[in-house]
Short mmCIF file of C-alpha atoms in Angstrom, two decimals:
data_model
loop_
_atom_site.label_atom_id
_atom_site.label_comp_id
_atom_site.label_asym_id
_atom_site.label_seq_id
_atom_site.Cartn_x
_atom_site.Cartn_y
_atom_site.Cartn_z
CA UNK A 1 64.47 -231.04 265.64
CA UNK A 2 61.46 -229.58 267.84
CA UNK A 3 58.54 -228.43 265.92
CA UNK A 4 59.42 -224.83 267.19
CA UNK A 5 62.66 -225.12 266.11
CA UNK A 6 61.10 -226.84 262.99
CA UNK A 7 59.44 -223.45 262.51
CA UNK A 8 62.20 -221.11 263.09
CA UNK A 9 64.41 -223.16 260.77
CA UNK A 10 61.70 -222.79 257.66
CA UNK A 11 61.04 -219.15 258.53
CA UNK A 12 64.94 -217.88 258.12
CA UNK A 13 64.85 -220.17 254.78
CA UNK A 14 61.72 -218.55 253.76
CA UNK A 15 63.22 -214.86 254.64
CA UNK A 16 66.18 -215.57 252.46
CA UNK A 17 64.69 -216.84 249.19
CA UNK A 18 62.34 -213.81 249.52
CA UNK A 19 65.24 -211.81 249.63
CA UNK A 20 66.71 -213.53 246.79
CA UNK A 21 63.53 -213.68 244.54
CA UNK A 22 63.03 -210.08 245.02
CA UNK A 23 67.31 -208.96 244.35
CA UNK A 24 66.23 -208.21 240.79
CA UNK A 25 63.25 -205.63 241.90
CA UNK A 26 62.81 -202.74 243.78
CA UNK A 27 63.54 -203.50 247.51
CA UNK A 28 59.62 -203.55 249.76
CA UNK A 29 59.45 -200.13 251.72
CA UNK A 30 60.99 -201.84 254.88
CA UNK A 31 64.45 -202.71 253.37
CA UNK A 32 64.47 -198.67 252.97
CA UNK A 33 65.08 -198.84 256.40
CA UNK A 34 67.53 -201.73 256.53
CA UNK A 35 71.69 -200.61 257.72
CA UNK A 36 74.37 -202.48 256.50
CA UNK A 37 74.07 -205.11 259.42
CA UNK A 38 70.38 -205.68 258.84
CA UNK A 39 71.25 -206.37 255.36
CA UNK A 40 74.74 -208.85 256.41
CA UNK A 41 72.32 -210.72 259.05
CA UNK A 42 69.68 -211.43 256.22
CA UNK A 43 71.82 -213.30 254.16
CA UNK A 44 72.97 -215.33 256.86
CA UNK A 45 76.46 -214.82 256.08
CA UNK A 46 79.53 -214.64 258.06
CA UNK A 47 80.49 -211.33 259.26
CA UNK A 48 82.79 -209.17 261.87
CA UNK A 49 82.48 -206.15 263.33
CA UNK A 50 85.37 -204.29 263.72
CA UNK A 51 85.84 -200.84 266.39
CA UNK A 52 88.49 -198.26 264.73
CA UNK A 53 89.51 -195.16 266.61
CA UNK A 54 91.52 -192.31 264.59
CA UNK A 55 94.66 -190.76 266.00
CA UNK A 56 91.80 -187.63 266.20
CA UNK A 57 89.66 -189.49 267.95
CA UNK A 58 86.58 -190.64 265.94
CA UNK A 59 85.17 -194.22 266.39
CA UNK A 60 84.17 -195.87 263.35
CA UNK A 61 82.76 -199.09 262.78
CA UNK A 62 84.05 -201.45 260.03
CA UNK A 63 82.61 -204.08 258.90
CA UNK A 64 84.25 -207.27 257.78
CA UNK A 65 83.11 -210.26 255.86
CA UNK A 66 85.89 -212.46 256.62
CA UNK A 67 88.23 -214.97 253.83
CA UNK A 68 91.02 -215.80 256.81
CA UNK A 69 94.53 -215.83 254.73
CA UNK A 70 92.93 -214.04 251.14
CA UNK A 71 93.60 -211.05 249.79
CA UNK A 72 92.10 -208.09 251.45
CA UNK A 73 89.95 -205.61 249.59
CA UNK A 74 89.07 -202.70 251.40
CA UNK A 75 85.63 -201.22 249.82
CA UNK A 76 85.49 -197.23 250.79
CA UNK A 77 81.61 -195.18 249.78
CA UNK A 78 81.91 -191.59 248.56
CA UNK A 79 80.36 -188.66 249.42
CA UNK A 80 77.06 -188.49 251.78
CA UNK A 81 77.54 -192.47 251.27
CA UNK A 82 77.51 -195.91 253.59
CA UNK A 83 78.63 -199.26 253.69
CA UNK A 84 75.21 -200.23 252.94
CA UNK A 85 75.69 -198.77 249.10
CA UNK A 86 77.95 -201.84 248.78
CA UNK A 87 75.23 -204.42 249.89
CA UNK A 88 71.84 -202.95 249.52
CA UNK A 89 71.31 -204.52 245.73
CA UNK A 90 71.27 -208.21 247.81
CA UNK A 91 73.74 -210.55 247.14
CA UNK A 92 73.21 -211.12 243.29
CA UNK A 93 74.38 -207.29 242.49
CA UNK A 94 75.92 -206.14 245.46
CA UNK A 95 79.86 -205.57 245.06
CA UNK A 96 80.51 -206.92 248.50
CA UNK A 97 78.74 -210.42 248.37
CA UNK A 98 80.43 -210.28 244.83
CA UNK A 99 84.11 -209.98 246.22
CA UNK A 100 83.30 -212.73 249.23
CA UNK A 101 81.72 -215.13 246.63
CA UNK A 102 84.82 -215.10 244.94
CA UNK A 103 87.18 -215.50 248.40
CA UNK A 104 88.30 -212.21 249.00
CA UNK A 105 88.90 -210.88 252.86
CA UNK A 106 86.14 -208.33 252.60
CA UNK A 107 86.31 -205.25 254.56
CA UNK A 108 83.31 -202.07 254.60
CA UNK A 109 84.80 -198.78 256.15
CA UNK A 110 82.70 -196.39 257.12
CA UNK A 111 84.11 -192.56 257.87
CA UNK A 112 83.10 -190.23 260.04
CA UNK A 113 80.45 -188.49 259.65
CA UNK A 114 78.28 -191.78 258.61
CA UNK A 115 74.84 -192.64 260.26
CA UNK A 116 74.91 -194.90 262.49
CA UNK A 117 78.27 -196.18 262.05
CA UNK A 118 81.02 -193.37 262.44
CA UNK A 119 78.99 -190.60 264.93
CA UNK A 120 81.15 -191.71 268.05
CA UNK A 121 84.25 -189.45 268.94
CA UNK A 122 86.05 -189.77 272.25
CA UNK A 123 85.55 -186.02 273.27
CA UNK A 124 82.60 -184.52 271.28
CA UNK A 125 78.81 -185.74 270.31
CA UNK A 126 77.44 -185.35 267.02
CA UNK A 127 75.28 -182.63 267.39
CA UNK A 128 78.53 -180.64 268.36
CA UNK A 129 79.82 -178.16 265.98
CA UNK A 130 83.53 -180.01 266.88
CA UNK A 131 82.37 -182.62 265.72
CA UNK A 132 81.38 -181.74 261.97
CA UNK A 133 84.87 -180.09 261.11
CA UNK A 134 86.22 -182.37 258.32
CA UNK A 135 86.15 -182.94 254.46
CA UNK A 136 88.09 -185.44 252.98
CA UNK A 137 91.26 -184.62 253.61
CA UNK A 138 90.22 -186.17 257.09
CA UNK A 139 88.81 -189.00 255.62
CA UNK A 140 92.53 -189.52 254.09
CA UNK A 141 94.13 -187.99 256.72
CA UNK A 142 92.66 -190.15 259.79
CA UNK A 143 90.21 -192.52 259.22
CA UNK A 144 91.97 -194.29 256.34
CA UNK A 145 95.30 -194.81 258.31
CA UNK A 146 93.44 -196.13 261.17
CA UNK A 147 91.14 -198.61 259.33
CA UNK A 148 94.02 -200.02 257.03
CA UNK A 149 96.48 -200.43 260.49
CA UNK A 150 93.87 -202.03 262.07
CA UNK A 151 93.42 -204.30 259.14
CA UNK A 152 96.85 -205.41 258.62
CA UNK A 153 97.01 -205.66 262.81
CA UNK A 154 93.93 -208.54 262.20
CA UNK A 155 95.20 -210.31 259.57
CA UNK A 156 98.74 -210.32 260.49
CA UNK A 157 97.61 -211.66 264.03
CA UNK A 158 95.19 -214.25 262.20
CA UNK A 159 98.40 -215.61 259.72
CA UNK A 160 100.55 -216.27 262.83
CA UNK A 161 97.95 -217.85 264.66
CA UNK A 162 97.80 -220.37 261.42
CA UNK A 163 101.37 -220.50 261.58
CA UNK A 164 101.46 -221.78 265.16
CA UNK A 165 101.98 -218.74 266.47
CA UNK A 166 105.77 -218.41 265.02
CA UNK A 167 107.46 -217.06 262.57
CA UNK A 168 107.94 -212.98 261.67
CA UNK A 169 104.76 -210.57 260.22
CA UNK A 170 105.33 -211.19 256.10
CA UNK A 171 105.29 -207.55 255.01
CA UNK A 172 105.41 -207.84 251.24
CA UNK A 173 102.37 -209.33 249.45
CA UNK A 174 100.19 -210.93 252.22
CA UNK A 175 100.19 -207.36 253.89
CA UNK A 176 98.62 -205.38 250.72
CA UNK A 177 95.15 -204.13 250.70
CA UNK A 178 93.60 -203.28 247.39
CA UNK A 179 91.03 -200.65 247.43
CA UNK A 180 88.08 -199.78 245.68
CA UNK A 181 86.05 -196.42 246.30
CA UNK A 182 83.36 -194.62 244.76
CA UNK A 183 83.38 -190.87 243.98
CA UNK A 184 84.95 -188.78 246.80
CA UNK A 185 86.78 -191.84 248.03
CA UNK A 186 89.26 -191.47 245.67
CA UNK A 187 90.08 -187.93 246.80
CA UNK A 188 90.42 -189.56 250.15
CA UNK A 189 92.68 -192.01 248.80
CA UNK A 190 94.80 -189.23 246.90
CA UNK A 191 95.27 -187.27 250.42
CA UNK A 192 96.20 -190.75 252.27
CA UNK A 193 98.85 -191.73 249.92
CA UNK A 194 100.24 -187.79 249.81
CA UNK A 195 100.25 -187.38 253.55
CA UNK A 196 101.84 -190.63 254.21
CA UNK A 197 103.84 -192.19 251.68
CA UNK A 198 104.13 -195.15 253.89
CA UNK A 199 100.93 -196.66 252.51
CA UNK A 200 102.29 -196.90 249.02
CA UNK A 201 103.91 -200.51 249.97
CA UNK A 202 100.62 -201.04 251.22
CA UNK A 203 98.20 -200.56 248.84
CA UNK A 204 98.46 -203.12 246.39
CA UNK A 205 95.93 -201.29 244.01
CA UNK A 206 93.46 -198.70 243.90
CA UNK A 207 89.62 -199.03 241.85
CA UNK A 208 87.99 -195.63 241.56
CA UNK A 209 84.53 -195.55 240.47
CA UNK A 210 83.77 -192.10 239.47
CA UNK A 211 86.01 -190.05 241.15
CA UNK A 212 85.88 -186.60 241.67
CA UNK A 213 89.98 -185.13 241.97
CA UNK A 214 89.14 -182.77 239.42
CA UNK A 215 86.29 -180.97 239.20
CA UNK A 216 87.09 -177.20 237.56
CA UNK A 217 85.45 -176.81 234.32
CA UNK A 218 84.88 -180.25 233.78
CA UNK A 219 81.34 -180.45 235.96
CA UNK A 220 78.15 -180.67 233.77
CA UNK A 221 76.08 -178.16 235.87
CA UNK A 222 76.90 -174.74 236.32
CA UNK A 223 77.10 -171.91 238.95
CA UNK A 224 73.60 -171.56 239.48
CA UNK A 225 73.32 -174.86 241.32
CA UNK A 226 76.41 -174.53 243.15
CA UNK A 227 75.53 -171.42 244.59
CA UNK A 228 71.83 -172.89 245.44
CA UNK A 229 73.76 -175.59 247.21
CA UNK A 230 75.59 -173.49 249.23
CA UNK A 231 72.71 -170.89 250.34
CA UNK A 232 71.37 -174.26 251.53
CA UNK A 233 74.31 -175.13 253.43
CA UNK A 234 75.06 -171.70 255.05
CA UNK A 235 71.28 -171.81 256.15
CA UNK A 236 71.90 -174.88 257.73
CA UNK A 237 74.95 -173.81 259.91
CA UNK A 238 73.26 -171.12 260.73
CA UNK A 239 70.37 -173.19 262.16
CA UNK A 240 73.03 -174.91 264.28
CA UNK A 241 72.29 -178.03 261.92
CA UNK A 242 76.17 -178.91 261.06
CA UNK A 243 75.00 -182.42 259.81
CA UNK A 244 73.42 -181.25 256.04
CA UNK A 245 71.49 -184.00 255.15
CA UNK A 246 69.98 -186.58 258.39
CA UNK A 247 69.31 -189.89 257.51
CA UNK A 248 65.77 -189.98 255.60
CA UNK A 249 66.10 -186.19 254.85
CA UNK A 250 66.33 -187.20 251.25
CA UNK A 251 63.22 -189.73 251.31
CA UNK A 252 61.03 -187.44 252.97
CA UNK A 253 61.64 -184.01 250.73
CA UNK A 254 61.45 -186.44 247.32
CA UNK A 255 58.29 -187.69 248.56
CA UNK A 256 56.88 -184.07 249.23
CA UNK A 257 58.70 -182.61 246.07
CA UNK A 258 59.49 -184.98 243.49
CA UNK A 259 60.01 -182.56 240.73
CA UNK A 260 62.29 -180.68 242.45
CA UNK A 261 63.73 -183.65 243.29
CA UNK A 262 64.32 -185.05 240.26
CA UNK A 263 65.58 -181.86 238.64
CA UNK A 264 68.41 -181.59 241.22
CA UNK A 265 69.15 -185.52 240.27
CA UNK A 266 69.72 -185.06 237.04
CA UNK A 267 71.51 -181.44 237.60
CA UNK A 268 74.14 -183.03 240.07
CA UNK A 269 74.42 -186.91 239.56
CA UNK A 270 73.44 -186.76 235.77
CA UNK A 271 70.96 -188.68 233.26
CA UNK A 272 70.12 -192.62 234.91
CA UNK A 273 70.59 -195.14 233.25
CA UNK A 274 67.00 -195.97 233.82
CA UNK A 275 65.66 -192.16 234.95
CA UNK A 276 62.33 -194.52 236.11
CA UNK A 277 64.43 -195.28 239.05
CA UNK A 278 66.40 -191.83 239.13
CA UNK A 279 65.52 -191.51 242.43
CA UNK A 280 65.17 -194.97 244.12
CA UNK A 281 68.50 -194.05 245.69
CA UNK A 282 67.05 -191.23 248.02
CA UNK A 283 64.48 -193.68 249.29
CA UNK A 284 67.11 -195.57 251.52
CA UNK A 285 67.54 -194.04 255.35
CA UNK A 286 71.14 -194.60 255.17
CA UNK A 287 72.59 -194.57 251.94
CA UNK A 288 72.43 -191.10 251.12
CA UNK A 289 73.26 -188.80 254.75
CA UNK A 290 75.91 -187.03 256.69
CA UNK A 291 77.74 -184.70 255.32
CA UNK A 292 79.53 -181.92 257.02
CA UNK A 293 79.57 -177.95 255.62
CA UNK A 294 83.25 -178.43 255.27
CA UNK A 295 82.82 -181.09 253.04
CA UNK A 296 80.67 -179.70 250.89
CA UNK A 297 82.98 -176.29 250.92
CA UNK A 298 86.08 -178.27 250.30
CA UNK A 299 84.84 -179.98 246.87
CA UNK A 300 83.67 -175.98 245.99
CA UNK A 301 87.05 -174.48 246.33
CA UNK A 302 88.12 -177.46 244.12
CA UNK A 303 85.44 -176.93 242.02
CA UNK A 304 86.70 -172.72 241.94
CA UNK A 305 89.94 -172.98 241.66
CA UNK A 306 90.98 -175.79 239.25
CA UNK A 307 93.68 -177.25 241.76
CA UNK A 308 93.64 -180.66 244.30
CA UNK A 309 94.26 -178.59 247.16
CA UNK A 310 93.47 -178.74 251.06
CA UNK A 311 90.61 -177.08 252.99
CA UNK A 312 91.25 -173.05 252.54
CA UNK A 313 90.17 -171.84 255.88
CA UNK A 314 90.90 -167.97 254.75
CA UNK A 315 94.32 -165.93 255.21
CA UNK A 316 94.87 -165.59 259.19
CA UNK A 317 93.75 -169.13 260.00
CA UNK A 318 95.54 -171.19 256.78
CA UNK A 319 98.60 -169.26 258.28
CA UNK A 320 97.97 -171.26 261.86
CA UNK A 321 97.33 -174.43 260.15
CA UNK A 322 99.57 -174.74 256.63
CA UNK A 323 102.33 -171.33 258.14
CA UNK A 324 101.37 -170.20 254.02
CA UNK A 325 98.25 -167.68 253.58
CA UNK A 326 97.15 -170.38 250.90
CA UNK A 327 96.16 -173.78 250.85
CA UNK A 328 98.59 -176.71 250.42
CA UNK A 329 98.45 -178.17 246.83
CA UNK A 330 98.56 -182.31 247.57
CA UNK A 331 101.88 -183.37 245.35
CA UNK A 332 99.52 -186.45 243.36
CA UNK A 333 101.53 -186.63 240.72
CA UNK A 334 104.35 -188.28 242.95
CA UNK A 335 101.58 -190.68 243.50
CA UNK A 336 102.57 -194.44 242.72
CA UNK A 337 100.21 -196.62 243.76
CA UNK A 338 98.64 -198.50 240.71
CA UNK A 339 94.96 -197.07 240.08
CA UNK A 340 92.20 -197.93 237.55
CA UNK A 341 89.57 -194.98 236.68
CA UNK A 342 85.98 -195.40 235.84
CA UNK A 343 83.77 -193.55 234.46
CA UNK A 344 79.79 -192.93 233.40
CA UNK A 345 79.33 -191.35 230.07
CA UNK A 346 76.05 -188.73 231.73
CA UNK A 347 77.82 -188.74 235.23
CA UNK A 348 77.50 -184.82 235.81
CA UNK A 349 80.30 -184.36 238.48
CA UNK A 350 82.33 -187.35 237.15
CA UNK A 351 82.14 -186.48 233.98
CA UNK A 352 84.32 -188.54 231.35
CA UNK A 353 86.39 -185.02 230.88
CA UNK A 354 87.28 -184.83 234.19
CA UNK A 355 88.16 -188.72 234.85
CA UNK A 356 90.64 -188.13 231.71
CA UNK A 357 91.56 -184.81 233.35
CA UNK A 358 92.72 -187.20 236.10
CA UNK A 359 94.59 -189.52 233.87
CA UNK A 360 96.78 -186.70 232.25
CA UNK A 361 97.70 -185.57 236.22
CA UNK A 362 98.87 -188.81 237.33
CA UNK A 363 100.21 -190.49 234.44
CA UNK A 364 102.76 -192.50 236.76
CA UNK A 365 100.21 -193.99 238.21
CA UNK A 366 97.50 -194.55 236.09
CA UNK A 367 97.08 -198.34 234.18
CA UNK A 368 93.39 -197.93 232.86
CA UNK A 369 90.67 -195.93 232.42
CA UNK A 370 87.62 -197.61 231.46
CA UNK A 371 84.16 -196.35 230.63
CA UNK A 372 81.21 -198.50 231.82
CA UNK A 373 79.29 -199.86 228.42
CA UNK A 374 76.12 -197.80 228.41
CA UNK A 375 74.88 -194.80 226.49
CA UNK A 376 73.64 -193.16 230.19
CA UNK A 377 75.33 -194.21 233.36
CA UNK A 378 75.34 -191.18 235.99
CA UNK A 379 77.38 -191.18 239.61
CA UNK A 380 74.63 -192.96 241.42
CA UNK A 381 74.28 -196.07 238.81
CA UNK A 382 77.63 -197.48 240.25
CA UNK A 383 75.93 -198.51 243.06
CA UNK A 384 71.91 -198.11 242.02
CA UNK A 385 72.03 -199.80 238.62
CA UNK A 386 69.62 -202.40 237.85
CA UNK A 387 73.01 -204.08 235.53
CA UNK A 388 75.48 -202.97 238.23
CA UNK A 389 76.45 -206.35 238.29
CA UNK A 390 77.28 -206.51 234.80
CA UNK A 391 78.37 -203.08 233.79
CA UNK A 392 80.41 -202.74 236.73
CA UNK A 393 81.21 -205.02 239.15
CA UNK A 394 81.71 -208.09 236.75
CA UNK A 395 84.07 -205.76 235.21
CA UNK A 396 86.24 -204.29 238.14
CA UNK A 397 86.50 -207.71 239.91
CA UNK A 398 87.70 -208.98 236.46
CA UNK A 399 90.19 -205.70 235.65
CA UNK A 400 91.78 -206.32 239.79
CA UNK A 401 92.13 -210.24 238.62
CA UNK A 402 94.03 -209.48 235.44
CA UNK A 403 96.33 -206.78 237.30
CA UNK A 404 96.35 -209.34 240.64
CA UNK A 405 97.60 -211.48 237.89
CA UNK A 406 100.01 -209.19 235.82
CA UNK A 407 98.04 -209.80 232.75
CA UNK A 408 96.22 -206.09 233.35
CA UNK A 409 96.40 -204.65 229.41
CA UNK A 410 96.47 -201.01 229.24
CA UNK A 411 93.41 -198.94 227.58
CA UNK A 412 92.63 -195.68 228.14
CA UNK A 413 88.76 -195.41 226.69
#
């Protein structure tokens, strides 16, 4: 090897044992920065990208971190989330590196809304009012459909090709996706198995890290700071600002008011685990961002009215769209796809009430619901955690092993 190339060779070597010294400490300010690809191209391993378009006509960019023939997990972020809250912990803690470590067909999805990877559409630009009409009911609706064709077109494409090119698509087990969400993913996941029952054969399993299905009465802050939340949102669309939070809004208003900051924190997402690092979320560009005024609206009419139910657009216009003056009330508890629960015990929106509220709804469905072993765990520790690994992805790789292996015991904590 040239000396140059010498050079090059120890630099990237260099950049990833950094990287790996430095997994079990705060990220240096220019990982805040860092998207999901920065973060796959720094550990040097293998990865796709993948271009999705919904039957509505968003563009969303999935990324892939590719077993060819193993099981395929599909990893889905929650609200104002990323792909990159799956991978920014670096490949000790991160759920993603986890899953590929251990020869899984790892897949990221990122839905629309999401900075920079889901603001294309095929008709409308992002700073387009159009553009910023969904909740998650589109989420489930569209961009869920889409990404889990797309997979199964992929890997059904890549087993014939291994096959010789012969032979029928296998539809049973080889076909099955099991997915794992955090927060409003799951109420994504409750609207794509509703909507189209087809999925149920193929969704092999379903992980929900503190998900938020029901939310009435069973929230740990109160009306005060929902009603500050939504003066703040009305403000916005009045501004013509339909996207609520831009990428580094968060960084830059906790670095000008940290106490209001960390108020709000602890209001919304609850008590840290470690409340040193309480914020050390909001510091990423990317993690926290998006977020339409629909979707914020859409989890407070859940919120108000105690019921799983679609976007209530008002009288005259739920008559155009649902021909009923109310919203439609999704039918979950036909629901049979297999799903584990998890929850924090001082997660403020997922509280432990309403995760067991959850349970009781969808008893057909429901194998486990476990609690993650710490005295404070709010929503953001399942991705923030300085023990994620331990507390909660050691634990949900080892729960989808057991079921994968139809050993999964049933405990309801």
């Amino acid at each position: 090897m040239g000396g140059l190339g010498c050079i090059g060779a120890i630099k990237v070597m260099l950049i990833v044992c950094a990287i790996g010294r430095t997994a079990h400490s705060s990220p240096p300010e220019s990982r805040y920065k860092w998207t999901t690809m920065d973060w796959l191209e720094a550990q040097n391993v293998s990865h796709e990208v993948h271009n999705v378009t919904t039957a509505d006509g968003y563009q969303l960019q999935v990324q892939r971190l590719p077993r060819l023939g193993a099981k395929p997990v599909l990893l889905v972020h929650g609200l104002l989330g990323s792909s990159l809250g799956w991978v920014c912990m670096g490949p000790e803690r991160s759920l993603a590196f986890q899953l590929h470590h251990r020869e899984y067909d790892v897949w990221l999805a990122n839905l629309r809304g999401v900075a920079p990877y889901g603001r294309q559409h095929i008709d409308f630009t992002d700073v387009m009012v159009e553009f910023w009409r969904f909740s998650f009911h589109e989420h489930g609706a569209y961009d869920l459909p889409a990404i889990i064709d797309h997979m199964a077109k992929v890997t059904g494409g890549e087993h014939r090709a291994s096959r010789g090119g012969s032979g029928a698509d296998e539809g049973g087990i080889h076909q099955q996706v099991v997915l794992i969400g955090h927060s409003q993913a799951f109420n994504a996941f409750l609207v794509l198995c509703a909507l189209h029952p087809r999925f149920s054969q193929r969704i092999q399993l379903i992980q929900a890290l503190a998900p938020l299905a029901r939310l009435h009465r069973q929230v740990r802050f109160d009306s005060f700071q929902v009603r500050h939340l939504m003066k703040f949102v009305k403000k916005r669309e009045k501004a013509n600002k339909f996207e609520i939070f831009p990428p580094g809004y968060f960084r830059k208003i906790c670095q000008a008011k940290r106490d209001l900051c960390e108020y709000y924190a602890k209001q919304l997402a609850g008590s840290a685990q470690n409340n040193n690092k309480l914020l050390e979320a909001f510091n990423y560009e990317y993690l926290l961002q998006g977020g339409s005024p629909r979707e914020i609206k859409h989890l407070q009419q859940i919120w108000k009215s105690g019921d799983f139910i679609s976007y209530d657009f008002g009288t005259a216009e739920n008559l155009q769209v649902y021909r009923s003056v109310e919203a439609l009330s999704y039918n979950i508890t036909q629901i049979t796809v297999p799903i584990i629960l998890y929850f924090g015990e001082t997660d403020a929106i997922a509280t432990p009430e309403g995760v067991h509220a959850i349970y009781a709804k969808m008893l057909r469905s429901v194998r486990s619901v476990r609690r993650i072993n710490s005295r404070k765990f709010n929503h953001l520790d399942f991705l923030m955690s300085g023990d994620v690994k331990s507390l909660v992805n050691d634990k949900l790789i080892e729960q989808m092993e057991q079921f994968l292996e139809g050993r999964l015991p049933y405990v309801i904590e």
